[in-house]
Coordinates of C-alpha atoms and ligand atoms in Angstrom, one line a residue:
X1 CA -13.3 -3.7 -0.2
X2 CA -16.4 -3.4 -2.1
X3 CA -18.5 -1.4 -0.6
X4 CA -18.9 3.0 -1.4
X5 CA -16.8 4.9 0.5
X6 CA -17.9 7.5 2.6
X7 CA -16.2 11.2 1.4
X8 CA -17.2 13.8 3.2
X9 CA -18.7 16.1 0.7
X10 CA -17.9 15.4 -3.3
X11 CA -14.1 16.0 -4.5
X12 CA -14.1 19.1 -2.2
X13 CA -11.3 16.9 -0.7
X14 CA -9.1 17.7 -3.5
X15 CA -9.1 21.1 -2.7
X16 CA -7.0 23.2 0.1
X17 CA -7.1 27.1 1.3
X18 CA -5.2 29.5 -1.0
X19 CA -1.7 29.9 1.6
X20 CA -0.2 33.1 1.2
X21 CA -1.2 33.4 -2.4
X22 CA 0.4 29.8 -3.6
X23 CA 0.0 26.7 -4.6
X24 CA -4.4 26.2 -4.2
X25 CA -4.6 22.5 -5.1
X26 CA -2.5 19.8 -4.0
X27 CA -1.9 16.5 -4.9
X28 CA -5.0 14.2 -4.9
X29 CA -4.8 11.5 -2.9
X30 CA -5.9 8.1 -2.7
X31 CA -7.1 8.1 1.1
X32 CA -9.4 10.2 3.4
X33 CA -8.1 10.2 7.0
X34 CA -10.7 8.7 8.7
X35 CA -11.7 9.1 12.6
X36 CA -10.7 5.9 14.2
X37 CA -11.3 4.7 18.2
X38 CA -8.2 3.5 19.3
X39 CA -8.2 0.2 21.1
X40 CA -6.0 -0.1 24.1
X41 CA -3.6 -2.4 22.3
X42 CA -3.8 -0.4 18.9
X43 CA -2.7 2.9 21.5
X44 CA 0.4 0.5 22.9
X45 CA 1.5 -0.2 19.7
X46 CA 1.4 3.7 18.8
X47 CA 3.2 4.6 22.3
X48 CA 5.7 2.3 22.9
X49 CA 6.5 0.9 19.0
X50 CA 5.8 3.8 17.5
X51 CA 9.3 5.5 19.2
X52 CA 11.1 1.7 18.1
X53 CA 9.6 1.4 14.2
X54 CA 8.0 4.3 12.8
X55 CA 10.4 5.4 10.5
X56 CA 10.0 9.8 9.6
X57 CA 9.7 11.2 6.5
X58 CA 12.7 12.7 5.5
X59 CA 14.3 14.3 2.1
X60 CA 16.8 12.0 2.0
X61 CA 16.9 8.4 0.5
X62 CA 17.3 5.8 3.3
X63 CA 19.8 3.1 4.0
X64 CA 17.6 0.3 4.5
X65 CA 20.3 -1.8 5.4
X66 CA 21.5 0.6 8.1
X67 CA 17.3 0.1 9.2
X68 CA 17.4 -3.4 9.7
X69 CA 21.2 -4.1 10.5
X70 CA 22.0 -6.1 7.3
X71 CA 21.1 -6.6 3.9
X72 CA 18.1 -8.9 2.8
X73 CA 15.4 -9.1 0.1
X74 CA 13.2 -5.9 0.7
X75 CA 8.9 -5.8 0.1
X76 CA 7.1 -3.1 0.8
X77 CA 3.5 -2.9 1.3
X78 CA 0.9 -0.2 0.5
X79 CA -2.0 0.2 2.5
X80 CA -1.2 -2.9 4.8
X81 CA -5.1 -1.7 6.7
X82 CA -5.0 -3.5 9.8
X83 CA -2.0 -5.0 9.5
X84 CA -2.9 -8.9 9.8
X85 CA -1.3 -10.1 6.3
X86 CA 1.7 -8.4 6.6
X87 CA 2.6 -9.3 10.1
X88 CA 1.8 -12.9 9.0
X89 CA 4.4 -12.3 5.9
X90 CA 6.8 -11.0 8.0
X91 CA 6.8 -13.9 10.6
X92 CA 6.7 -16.4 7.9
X93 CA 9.9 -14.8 6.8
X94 CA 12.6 -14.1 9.0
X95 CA 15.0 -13.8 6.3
X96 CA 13.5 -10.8 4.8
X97 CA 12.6 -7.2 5.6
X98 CA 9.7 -5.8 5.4
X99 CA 8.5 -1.9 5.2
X100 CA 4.4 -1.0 5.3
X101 CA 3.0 2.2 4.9
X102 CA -0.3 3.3 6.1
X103 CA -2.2 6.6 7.1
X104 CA -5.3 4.9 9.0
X105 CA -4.0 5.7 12.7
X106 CA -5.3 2.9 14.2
X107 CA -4.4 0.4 11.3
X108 CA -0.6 1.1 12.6
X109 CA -1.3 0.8 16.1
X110 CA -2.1 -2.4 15.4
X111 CA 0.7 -3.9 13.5
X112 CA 3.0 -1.9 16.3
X113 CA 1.2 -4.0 18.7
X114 CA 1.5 -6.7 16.6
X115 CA 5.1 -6.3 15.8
X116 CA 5.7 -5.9 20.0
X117 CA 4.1 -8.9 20.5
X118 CA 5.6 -11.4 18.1
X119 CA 9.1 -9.3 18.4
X120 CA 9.5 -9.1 15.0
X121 CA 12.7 -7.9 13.9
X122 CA 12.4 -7.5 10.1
X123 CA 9.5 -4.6 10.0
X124 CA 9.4 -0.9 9.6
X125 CA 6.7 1.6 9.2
X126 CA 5.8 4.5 7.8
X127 CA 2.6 6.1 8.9
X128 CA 2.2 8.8 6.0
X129 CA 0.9 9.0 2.3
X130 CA 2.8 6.1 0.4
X131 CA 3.7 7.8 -2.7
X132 CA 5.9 10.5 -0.5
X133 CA 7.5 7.8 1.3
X134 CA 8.3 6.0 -2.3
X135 CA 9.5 9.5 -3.9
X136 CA 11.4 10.9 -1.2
X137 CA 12.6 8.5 1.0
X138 CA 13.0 4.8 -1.4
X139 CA 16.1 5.0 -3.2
X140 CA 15.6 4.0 -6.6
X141 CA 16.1 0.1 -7.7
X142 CA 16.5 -0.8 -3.6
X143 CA 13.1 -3.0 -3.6
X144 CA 12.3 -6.6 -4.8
X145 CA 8.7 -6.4 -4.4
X146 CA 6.2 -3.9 -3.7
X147 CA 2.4 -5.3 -2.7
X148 CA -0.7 -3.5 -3.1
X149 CA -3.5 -5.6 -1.7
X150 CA -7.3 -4.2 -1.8
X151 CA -6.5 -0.7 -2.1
X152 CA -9.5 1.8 -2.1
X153 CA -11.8 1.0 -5.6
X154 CA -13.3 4.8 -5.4
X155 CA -16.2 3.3 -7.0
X156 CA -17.6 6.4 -8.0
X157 CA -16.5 7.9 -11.3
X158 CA -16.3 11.4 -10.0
X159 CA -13.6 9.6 -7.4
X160 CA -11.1 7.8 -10.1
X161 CA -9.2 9.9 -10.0
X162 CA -8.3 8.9 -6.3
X163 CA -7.3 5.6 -7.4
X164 CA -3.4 4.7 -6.7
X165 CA -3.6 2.6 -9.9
X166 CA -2.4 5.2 -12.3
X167 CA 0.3 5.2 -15.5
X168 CA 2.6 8.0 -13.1
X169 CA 2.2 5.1 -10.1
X170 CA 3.2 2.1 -12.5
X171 CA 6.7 4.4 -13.5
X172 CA 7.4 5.8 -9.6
X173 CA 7.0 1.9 -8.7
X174 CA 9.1 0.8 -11.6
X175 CA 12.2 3.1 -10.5
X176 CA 12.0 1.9 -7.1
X177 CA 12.1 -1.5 -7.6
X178 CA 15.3 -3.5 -8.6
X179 CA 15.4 -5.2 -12.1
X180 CA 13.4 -8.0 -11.6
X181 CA 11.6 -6.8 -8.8
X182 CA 7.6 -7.5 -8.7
X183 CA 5.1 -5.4 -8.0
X184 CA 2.0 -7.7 -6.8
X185 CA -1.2 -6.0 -6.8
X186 CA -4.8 -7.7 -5.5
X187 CA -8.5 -6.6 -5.7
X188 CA -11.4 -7.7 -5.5
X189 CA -13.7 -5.3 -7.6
X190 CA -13.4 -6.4 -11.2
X191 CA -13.5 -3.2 -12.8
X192 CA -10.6 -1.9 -10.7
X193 CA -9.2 -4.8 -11.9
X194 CA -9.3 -4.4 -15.3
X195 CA -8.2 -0.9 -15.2
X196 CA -4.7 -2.3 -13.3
X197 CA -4.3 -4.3 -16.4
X198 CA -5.0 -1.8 -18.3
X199 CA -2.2 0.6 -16.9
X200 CA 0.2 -2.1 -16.1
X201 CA 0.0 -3.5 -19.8
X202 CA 0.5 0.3 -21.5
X203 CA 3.5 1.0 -18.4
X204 CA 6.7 0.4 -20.5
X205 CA 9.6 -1.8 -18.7
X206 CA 7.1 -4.1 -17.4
X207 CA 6.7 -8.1 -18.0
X208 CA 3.1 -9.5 -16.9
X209 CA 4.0 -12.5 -15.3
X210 CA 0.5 -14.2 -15.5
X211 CA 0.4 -17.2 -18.1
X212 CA -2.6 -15.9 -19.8
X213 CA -1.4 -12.1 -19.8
X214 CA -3.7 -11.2 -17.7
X215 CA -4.2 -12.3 -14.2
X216 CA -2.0 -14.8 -12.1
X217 CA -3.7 -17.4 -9.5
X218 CA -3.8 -16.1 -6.3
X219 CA 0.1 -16.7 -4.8
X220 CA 0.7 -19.3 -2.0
X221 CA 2.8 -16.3 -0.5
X222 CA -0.1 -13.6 -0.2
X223 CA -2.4 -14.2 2.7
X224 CA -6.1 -13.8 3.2
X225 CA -6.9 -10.6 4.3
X226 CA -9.9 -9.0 5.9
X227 CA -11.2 -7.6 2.7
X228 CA -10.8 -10.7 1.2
X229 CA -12.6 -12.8 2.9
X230 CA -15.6 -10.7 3.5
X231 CA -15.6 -10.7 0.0
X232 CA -15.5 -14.5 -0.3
X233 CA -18.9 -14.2 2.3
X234 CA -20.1 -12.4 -0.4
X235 CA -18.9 -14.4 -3.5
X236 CA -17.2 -12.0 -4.9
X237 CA -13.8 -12.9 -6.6
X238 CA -10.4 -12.0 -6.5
X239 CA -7.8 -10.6 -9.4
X240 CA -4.2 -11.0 -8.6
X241 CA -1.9 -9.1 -11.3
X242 CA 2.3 -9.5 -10.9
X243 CA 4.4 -7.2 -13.2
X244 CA 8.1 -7.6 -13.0
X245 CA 10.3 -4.9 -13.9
X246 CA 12.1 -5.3 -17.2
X247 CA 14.8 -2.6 -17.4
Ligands
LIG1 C1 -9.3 -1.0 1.4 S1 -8.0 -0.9 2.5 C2 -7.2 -2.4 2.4 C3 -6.3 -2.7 3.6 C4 -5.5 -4.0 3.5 N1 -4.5 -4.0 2.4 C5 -6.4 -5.3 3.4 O1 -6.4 -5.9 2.4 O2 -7.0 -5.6 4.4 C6 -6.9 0.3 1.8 C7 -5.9 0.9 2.7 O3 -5.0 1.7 2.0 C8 -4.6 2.8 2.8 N2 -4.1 3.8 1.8 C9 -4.7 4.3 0.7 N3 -3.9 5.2 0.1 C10 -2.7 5.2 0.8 C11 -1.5 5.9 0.6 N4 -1.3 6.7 -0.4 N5 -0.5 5.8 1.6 C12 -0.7 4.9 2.6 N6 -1.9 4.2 2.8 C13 -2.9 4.4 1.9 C14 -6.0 3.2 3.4 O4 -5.7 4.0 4.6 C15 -6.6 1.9 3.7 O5 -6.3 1.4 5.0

């Protein structure tokens, strides 16, 4: 997505009421809920799949293979938006399990409807802030791949800080996946891209798996999203970056 975001009033976002004395600031994030109208089938998916596949956030670590009834190769997307490319991954693959995390309300309304629709057996979702669900509830080394595909640029300088892409990101995702494991990021905003290179490249226990050490061609396995093809309208480009954990 290439276009400025919308924040409602500059980095007062990071900020939260003093409770009781304690902690003032939290975390900063790398979303803004945003007001969404829900569409009738986006509110379906949310009543009757959310109940079925909406997995809570707990304080324990979670037997994924309990989730889906058996063990199989594990991804888990970031940000999945609407839901389009990972419903498409996940009926391409039968064989796998798949767990996407979003906050945007009506984003997982859809994929519920989605899932509901094209009975899909092999997705889960969590509907909170993705770096909670990767601390508290992914055990460590239980993923083979974790995707991150367009996620917010925060073009702004005063909003880099928002950006997932960060050296404490690249170790929390390099715990959780298995040796081997491959964390596939996309964007189409160069300089985002460069600083995910950037990170990656200084993140120890990673391998960059693109020939050139840079970027990889964009993988038969990652569909076209939204994003991206608004962005092809527009002639923008697209970076694809795969690190595999090392150790
Ligand atoms: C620019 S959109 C891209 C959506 C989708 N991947 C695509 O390519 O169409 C980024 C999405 O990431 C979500 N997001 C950002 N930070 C997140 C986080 N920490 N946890 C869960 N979702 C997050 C936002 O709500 C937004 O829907």
């Amino acid at each position: 997505m290439t276009e400025p975001q919308d924040i409602p009033g500059p980095d007062q976002a990071d900020e939260l009421p003093a409770e009781q004395g304690e902690r003032k600031h939290r975390a900063i994030k790398s979303f803004v809920m945003r007001a969404g109208r829900m569409t009738e089938g986006q509110q379906r998916g949310l009543d009757i799949g959310k109940p079925l596949f909406v997995l809570p956030l707990t304080d324990d670590f979670v037997d994924f293979d309990a989730v889906f009834g058996r063990s199989a190769p594990r991804t888990l997307e970031i940000g999945f938006g609407m839901g389009h490319s990972l419903l498409e991954m996940a009926a391409a693959a039968p064989e796998q399990d798949f767990i996407g995390v979003e906050v945007h309300r009506p984003g997982v309304g859809a994929l519920l409807n989605g899932v509901l629709t094209q009975e899909l057996k092999n997705l889960r979702v969590y509907d909170c802030d993705a770096i909670e669900v990767l601390k508290r509830c992914v055990a460590d080394a239980s993923l083979d791949r974790l995707l991150l595909f367009f996620p917010d640029p925060w073009h702004k300088s005063r909003h880099h800080k928002r950006r997932i892409v960060q050296p404490e990101f690249a170790e929390l995702v390099r715990q959780k996946l298995k040796v081997g494991g491959v964390l596939h990021m996309a964007t189409d905003w160069q300089p985002y891209a460069e600083v995910m290179l950037e990170v990656m490249q200084a993140a120890p226990g990673y391998r960059n798996q693109a020939a050139d050490g840079a970027y990889v061609p964009r993988p038969e396995e990652r569909p076209i999203t939204k994003f991206e093809r608004r962005g092809e309208r527009l002639g923008h480009g697209v970076w694809d970056l795969k690190f595999e954990r090392l150790d």
